[in-house]
XYZ file of C-alpha atoms in Angstrom:
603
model
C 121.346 39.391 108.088
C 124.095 40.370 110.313
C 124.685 36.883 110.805
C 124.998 36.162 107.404
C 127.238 38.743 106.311
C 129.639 37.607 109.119
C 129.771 33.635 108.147
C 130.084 35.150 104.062
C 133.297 33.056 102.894
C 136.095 34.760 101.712
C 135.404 34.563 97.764
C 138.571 35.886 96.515
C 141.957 37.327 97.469
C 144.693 40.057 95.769
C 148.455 39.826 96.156
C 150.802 42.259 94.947
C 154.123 39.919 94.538
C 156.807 42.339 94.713
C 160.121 42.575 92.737
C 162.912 40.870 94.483
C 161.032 40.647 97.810
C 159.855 37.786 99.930
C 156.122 37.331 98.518
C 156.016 33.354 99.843
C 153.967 33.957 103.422
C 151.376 36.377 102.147
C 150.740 34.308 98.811
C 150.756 31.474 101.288
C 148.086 32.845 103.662
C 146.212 33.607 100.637
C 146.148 30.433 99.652
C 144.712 29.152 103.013
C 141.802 31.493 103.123
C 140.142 31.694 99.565
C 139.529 29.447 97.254
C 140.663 32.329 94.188
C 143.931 34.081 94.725
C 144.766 36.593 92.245
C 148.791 37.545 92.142
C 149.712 41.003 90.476
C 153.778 42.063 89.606
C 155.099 44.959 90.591
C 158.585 46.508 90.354
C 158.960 49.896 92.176
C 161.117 52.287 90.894
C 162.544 55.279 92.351
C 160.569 58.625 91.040
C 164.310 60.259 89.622
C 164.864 57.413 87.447
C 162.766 56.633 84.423
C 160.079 53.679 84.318
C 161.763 52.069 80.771
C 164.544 51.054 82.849
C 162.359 48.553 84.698
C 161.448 46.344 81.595
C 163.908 43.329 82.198
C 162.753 43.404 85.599
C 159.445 43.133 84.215
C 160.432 40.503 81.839
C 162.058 38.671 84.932
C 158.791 38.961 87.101
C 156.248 37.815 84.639
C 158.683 34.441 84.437
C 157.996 33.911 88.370
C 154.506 34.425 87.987
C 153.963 32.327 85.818
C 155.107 29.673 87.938
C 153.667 31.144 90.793
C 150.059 30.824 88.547
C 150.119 27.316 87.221
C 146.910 25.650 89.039
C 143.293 26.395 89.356
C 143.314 28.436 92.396
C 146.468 30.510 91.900
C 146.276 33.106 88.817
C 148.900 35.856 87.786
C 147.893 38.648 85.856
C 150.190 38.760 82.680
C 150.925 42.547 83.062
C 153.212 43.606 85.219
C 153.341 47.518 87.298
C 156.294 49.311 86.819
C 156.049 52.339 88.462
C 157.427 54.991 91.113
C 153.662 55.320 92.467
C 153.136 52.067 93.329
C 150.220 52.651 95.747
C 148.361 54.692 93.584
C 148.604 51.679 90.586
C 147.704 48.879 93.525
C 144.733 50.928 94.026
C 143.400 51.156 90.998
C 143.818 47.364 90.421
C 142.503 46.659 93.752
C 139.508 48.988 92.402
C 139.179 46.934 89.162
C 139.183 43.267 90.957
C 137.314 44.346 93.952
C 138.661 41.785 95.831
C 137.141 40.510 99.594
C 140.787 41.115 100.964
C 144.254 42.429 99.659
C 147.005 41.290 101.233
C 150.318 43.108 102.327
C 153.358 41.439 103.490
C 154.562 44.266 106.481
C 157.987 43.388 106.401
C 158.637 42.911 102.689
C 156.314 44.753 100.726
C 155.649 47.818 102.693
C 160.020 48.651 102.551
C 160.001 47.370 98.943
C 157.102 49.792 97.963
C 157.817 52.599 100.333
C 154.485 52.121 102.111
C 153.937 53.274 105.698
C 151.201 51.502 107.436
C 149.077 54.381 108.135
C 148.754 55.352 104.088
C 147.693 51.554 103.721
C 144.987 51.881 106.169
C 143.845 55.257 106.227
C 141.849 54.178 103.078
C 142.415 51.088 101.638
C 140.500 50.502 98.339
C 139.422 46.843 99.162
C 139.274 45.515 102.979
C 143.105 44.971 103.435
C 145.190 42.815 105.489
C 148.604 43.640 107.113
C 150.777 40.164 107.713
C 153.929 39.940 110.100
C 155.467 36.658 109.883
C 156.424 34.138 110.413
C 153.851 31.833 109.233
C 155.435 28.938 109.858
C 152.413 26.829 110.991
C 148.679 27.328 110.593
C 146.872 25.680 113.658
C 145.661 27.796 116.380
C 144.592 31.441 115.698
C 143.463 33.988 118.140
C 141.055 37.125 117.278
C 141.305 39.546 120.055
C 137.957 41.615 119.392
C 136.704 44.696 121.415
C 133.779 45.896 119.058
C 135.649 47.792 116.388
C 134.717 48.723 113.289
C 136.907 45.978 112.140
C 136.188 43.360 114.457
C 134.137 41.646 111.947
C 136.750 41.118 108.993
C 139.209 39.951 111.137
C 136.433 36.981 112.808
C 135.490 36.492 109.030
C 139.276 35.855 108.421
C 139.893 33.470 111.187
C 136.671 31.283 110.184
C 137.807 30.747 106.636
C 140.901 29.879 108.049
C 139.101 27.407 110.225
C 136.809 26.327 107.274
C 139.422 25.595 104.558
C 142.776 24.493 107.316
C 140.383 23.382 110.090
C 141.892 25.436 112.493
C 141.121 26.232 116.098
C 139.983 29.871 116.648
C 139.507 31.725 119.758
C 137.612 34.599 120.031
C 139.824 36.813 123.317
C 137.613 39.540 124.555
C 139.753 41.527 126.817
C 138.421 44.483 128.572
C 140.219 47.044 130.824
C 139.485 47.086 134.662
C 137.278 49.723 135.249
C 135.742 50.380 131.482
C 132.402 50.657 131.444
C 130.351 47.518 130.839
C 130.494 45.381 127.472
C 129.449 47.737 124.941
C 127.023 47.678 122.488
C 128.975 46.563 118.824
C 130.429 43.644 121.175
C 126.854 42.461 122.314
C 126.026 42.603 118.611
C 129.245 40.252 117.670
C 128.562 38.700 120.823
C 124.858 37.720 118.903
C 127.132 36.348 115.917
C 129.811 34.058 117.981
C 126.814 32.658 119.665
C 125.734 30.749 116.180
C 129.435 29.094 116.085
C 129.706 26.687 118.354
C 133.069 25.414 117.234
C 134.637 29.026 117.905
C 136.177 29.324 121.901
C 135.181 32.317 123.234
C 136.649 33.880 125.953
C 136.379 37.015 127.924
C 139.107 38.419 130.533
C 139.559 41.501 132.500
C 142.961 43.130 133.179
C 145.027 45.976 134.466
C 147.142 46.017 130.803
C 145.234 44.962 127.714
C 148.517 44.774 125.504
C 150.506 42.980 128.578
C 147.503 40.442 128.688
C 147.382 39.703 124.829
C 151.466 39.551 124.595
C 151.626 37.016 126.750
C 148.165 34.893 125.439
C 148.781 34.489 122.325
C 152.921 33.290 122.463
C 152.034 29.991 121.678
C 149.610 31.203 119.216
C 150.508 30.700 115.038
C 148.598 33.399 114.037
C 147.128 36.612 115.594
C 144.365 38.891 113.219
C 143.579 41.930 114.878
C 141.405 44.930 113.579
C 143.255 48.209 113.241
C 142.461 50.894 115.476
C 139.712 53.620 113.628
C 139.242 57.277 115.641
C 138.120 60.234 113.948
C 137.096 58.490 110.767
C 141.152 57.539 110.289
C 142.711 54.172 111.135
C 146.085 53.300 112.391
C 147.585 49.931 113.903
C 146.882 51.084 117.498
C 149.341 50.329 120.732
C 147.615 47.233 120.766
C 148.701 46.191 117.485
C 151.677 47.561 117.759
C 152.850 45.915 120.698
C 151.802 42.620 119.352
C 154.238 43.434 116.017
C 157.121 43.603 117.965
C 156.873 40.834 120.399
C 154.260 37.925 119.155
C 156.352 34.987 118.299
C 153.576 34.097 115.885
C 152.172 35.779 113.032
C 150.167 38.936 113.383
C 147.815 40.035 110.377
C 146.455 43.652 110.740
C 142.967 44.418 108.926
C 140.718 47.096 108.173
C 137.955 47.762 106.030
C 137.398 49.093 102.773
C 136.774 53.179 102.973
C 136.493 55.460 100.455
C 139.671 57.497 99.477
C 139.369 61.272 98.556
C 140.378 62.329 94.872
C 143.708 61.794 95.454
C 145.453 61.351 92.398
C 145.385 64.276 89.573
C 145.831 63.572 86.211
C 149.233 65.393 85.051
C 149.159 67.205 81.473
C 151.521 67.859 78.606
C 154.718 66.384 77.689
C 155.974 64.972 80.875
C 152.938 62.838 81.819
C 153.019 61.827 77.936
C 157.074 60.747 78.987
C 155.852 59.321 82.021
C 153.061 57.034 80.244
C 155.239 55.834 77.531
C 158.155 54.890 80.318
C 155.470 53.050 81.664
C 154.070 51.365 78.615
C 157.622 50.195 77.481
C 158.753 48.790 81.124
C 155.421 46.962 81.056
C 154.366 46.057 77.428
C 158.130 45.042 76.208
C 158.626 41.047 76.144
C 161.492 38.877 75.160
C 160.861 35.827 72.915
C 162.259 33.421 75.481
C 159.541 34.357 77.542
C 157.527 32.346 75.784
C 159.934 29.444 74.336
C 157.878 26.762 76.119
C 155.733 25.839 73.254
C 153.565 23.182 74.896
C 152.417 25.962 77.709
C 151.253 28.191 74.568
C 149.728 25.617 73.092
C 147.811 24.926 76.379
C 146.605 28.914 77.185
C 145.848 28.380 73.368
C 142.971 25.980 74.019
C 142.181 27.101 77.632
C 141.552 29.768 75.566
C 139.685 28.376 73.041
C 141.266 30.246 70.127
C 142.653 29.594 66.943
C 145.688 30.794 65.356
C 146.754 31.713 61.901
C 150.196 32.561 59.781
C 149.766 34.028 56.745
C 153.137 34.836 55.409
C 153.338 37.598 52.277
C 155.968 36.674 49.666
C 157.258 38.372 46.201
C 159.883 36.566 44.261
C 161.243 35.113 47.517
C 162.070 31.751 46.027
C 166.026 31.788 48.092
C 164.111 31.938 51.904
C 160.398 30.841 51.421
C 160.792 27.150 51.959
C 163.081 27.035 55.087
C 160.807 30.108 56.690
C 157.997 27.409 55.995
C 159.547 24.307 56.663
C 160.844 25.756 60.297
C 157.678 27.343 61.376
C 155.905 24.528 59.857
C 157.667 21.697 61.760
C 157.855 23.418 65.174
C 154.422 25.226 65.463
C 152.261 22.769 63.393
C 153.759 19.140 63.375
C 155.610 19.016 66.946
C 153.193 21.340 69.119
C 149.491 22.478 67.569
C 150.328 26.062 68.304
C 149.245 27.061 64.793
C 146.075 26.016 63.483
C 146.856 27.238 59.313
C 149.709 28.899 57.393
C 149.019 30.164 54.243
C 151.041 32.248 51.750
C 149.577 35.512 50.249
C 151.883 35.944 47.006
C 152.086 39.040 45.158
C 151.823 37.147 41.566
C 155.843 36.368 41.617
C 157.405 35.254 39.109
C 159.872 33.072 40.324
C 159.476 29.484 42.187
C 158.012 31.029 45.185
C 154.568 29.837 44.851
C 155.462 25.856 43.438
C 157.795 25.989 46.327
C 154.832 26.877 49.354
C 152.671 24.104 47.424
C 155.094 21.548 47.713
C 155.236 21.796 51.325
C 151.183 21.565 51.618
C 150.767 25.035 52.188
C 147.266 26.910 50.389
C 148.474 29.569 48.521
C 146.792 32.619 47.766
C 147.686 35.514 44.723
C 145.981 38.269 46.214
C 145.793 40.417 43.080
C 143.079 37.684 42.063
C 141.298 37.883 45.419
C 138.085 40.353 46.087
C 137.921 41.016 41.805
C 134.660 43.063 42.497
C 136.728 46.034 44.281
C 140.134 45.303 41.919
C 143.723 44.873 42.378
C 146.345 47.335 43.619
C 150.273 46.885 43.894
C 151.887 46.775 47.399
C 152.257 44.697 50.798
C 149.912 46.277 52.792
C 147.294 45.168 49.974
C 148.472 41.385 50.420
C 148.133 41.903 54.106
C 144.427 43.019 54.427
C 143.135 40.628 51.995
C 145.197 37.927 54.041
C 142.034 38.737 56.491
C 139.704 37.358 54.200
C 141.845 33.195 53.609
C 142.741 32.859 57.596
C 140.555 32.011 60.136
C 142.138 32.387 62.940
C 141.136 34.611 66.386
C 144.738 35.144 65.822
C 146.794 36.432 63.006
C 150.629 36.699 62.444
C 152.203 38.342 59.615
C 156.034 37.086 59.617
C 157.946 38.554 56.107
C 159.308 35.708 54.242
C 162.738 37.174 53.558
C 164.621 36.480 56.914
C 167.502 34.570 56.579
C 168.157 33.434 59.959
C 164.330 32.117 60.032
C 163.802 30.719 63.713
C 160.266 30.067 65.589
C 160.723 32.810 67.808
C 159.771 34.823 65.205
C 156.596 33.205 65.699
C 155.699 32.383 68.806
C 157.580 35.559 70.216
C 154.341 37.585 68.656
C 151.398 35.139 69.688
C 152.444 35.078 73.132
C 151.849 38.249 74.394
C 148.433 37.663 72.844
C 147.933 34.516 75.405
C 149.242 35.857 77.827
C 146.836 39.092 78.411
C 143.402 39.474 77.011
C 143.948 42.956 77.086
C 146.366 42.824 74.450
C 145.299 43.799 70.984
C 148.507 44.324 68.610
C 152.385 43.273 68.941
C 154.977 44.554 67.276
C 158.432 42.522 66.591
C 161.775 44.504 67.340
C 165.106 43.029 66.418
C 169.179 44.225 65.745
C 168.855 44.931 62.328
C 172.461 43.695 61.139
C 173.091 45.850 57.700
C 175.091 43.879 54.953
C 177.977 45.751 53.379
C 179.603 43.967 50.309
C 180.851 40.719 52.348
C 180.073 42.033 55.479
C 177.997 42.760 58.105
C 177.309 45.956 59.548
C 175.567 45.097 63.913
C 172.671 47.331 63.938
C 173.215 49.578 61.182
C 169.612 48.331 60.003
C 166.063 50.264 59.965
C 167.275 53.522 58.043
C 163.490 54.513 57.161
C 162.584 53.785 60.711
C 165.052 56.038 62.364
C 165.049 58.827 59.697
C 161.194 58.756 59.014
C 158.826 56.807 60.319
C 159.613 57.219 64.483
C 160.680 60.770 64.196
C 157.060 61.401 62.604
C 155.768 59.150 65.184
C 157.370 61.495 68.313
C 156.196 64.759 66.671
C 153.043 63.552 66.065
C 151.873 60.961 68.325
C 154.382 61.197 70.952
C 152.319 58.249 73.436
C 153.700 55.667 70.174
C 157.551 56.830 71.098
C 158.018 53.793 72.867
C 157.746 51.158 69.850
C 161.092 50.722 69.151
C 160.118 49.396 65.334
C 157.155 50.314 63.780
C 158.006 49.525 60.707
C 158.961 45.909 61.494
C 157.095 43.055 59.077
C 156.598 40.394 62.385
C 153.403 41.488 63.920
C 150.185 40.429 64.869
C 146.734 41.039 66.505
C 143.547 39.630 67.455
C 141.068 39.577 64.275
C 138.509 41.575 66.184
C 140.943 44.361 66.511
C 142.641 44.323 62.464
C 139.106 43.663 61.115
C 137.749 47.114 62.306
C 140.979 48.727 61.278
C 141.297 50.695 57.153
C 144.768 48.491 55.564
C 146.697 51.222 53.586
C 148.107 49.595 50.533
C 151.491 49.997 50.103
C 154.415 50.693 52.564
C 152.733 52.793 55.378
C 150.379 49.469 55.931
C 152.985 49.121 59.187
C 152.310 52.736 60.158
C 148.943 52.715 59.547
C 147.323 49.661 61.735
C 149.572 50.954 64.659
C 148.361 54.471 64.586
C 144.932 53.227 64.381
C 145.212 50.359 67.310
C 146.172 52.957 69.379
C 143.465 55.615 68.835
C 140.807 52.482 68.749
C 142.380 50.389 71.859
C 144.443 52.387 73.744
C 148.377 52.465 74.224
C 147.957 49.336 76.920
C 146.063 47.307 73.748
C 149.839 47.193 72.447
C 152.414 45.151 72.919
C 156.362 44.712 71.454
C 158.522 41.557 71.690
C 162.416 41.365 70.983
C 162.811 38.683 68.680
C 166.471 38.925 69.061
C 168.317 39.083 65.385
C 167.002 39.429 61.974
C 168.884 39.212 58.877
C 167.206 39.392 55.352
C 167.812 41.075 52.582
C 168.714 45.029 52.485
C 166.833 47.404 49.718
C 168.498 49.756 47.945
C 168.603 53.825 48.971
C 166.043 54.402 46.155
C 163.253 51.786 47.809
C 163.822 53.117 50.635
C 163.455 56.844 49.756
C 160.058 55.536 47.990
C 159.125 53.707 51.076
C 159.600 57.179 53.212
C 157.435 59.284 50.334
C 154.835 56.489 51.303
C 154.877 56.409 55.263
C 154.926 60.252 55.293
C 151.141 60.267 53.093
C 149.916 57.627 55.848
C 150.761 59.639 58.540
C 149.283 62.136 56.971
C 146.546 60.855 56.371
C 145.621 59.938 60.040
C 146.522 63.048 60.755
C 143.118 64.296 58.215
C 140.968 61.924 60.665
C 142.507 63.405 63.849
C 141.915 67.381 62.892
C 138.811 66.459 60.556
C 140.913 68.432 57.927
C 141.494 67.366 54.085
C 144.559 68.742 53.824
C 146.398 65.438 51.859
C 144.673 66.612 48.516
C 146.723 69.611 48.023
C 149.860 67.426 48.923
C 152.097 66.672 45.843
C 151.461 62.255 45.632
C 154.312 61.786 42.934
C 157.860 61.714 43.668
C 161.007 63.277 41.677
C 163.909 60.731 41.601
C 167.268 62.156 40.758
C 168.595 59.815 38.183
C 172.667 59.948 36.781
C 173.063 58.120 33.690
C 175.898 59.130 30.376
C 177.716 61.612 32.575
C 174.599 63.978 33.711
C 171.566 64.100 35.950
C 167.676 63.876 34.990
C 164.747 63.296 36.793
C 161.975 60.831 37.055
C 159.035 61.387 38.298
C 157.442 58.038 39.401
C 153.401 58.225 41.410
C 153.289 56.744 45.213
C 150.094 57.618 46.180
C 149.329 55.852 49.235
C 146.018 54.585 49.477
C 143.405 53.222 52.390
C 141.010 49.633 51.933
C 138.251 50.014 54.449
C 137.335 48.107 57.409
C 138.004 44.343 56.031
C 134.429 43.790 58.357
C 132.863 46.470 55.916
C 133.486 44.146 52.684
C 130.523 41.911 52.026
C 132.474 39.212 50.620
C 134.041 39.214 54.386
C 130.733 39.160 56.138
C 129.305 36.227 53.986
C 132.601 34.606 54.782
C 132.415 34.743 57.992
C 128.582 33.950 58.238
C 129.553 30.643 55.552
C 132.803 29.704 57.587
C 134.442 27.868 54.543
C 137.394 28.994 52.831
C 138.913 27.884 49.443
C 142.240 28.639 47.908
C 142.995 29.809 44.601
């Protein structure tokens, strides 16, 4: 069995690739000894600054891994670690893959990470290797082995090396004049080296054991030595050590996995809450040009094996509608196959918008006349859930059909989060705002309801959502597993809503935003917008009823006073917004026999 264990290949191996630092060797030597390598981002951050400001390094890091990741035996995690701790976050990857080695580049990860050797070995959450370069050439490698604790990885090491580079390992047993005879872990590796013929084994006895090795291995490419373990703690040992500063080759330290005390505390109130939505932005924030090669989407798509669907809800937008189609349409459908359906979800306009969407081949849907068993009510959100029930996609994107400076980005910005991560659940567009002023335009001056309503709610009340910088936006999307579980309010707090729930279903790291760069549509009037704040207030509201299992919304006043000045005097209005909640779209039974049928048909 010991055998066995010994001549185990190497099945898979885990390489942080470090911000700005020299990753090449380590990925390199990864490459050479397992037939999996799995590459993970990191950018380190000092602890005084805050982990948000690390999100265009991010955005920067995910572009060289995904280069780094094209091929079958090279693969990049999609999320990148931002983070001042970056030891403690390694770990608990290095806990999740459970990987047969992680590798650590001494010279440029353990600065870049502000690592010291001993923290790295003293208990290393997977068996871990320490490389010194250069690794110029991969030929000869020597495994000096007394016996160790160790001794074993690093032989396990070499003979991969040897099994996938075919190259010639020596096993150097070098004891100290005088020491007591070989003792008994080397007679049990001694068992072991006697099944491999093709390893040279050779035994020596000298005066200085780090003088002897020195000078051995100089013509040597690579040296992989077991750190030193005494009283249940490992280090590099003077062996090692001498070997790091003088080996013209390459010298890779290892050691094996051991169990790590509880460590790492969980911090409470409001600065871990800071801390974790720092994190969440500098990791979960993309930029649309990360993902402007459409032919790469499209192939993650069917690696993948999803589908994708647009479903774009209009009312009287007869001006916009047919370019918002005709670009989307063109890029994502004609040129590439990264959409598999657009249809429109109309709100029963009564202008061209509908004769327009038909002319271009796209199904329309009025989604007043949709589900007639459980009736009609007014509002976006309403055209949004029943959207659910006409797509088919794994996939579905909601883009508004207003914007003006219509672009695929807006698009393909939102699905490719999505196919990038499995983990990801929900992304949320972000975009300048430009407000128009008579002839003019206004940079930025957009989003009055988000600023003055919906995120200041959103900090007082669930401060770990403080990072979305535009909940309210209309270009978002999710995975139909995730929206299909989640209530749709009806009218204006629809936005509010899904992302409230998301989170409390899926967790913060389930969400993701995109910049999408620009958006200019059309601006509503103070008075919609007052109405759409009444609204986004009674959803909040309202999840705050499930959170405290309190129905305190009842007694809440649902109709809204609007000051009106007409003939030289004031008068009110009073005008109902009640905001109400559709269930689970996968509670509806015309949903489930939909799903079990698999046909759709448009109205």
């Amino acid at each position: 069995m010991r055998a066995k264990s010994l001549l185990a290949s190497l099945g898979d191996v885990f390489v942080p690739v470090v911000y700005r630092s020299d990753n090449a060797a380590a990925i390199e030597l990864a490459c050479a000894l397992a037939p999996r390598v799995t590459l993970v981002g990191v950018v380190p951050l000092p602890p005084e600054g805050t982990l948000s400001a690390g999100a265009s390094a991010a955005q920067e890091l995910r572009r060289l891994l995904r280069q780094l990741g094209r091929g079958e035996q090279v693969r990049a995690r999609s999320q990148v670690l931002v983070t001042s701790d970056p030891w403690k976050d390694l770990v608990k990857v290095a806990e999740e893959l459970k990987p047969d080695l992680m590798l650590l580049d001494w010279q440029a990860h353990l600065p870049a990470l502000g690592l010291d050797p001993a923290t790295v070995l003293a208990h290393p959450p997977a068996n871990v290797g320490l490389l010194r370069g250069p690794l110029t050439t991969l030929r000869r490698v020597v495994v000096p082995v007394r016996g160790g604790p160790f001794a074993e990885l690093a032989l396990r090491v070499a003979i991969n090396l040897r099994q996938t580079r075919e190259v010639q390992v020596t096993s150097l047993h070098v004891q100290l004049s005088g020491a007591p005879e070989t003792n008994t872990p080397f007679r049990t590796l001694q068992g072991i080296l006697a099944q491999m013929p093709d390893i040279e084994q050779r035994s020596v006895v000298t005066d200085d054991v780090a003088r002897y090795l020195v000078q051995e291995v100089q013509p040597t490419d690579l040296v992989v030595i077991g750190a030193t373990a005494k009283a249940a703690k490992a280090s590099i040992g003077p062996v090692a050590e001498r070997l790091l500063k003088e080996a013209r080759g390459a010298v890779l330290i290892v050691a094996t996995q051991r169990p790590a005390p509880a460590m790492f505390d969980a911090s409470a109130g409001a600065t871990a809450i800071s801390l974790l939505v720092d994190k969440w932005f500098a990791e979960n924030t993309f930029e649309a040009d990360e993902f402007a090669d459409i032919p790469q989407l499209v192939g993650m798509k069917q690696q993948q094996g999803l589908t994708i669907s647009l479903a774009l809800p209009a009312l009287n937008e007869e001006e916009t509608v047919g370019t918002v189609i005709e670009t989307v349409k063109r890029a994502l459908m004609d040129e590439h196959p990264l959409l598999d359906e657009i249809v429109l979800i109309d709100s029963n306009s009564t202008d061209r918008t509908r004769e327009i969407a038909h002319s271009l081949g796209i199904p329309v849907y009025i989604h007043q006349e949709l589900l007639p068993r459980l009736g009609s009510r007014r509002g976006k959100g309403e055209a949004l859930w029943k959207s659910l029930l006409v797509t088919r996609g794994d996939i579905l994107v909601w883009i508004d059909t207003d914007i003006v400076n219509i672009h695929p980005r807006f698009v393909y910005g939102i699905i490719g989060p999505m196919l990038l991560n499995s983990n990801i659940q929900f992304v949320k567009g972000f975009y300048r705002r430009p407000l128009r002023v008579g002839d003019k335009l206004q940079a930025g001056a957009g989003g009055r309801v988000t600023e003055l309503t919906a995120r200041p709610l959103i900090n007082l009340f669930y401060p770990e959502l403080s990072g979305v910088i535009q909940p309210l936006s209309g270009e978002y999307g999710g995975r139909r597993s995730a929206l299909e579980v989640c209530p749709f309010f009806s009218g204006y707090g629809v936005e509010t809503g899904l992302l409230i729930d998301i989170y409390e279903r899926f967790g913060l790291a389930a969400i993701a935003q995109v910049d999408l760069l620009e958006r200019i549509h059309h601006n509503q009037t103070l008075e919609a917008l007052s109405k759409m704040s009444f609204a986004i207030i009674q959803a909040v509201m309202r999840k705050l009823e499930a959170r405290y299992e309190r129905a305190f919304i009842a007694d809440v006043n649902k109709t809204m006073k609007l000051i009106r000045y007409e003939d030289g005097g004031y008068f009110l209005d009073v005008e109902e917004i009640a905001e109400r909640e559709r269930p689970p779209m996968v509670e509806v039974e015309e949903y489930r026999e939909r799903c079990s049928a698999g046909k759709l048909r448009s109205v």
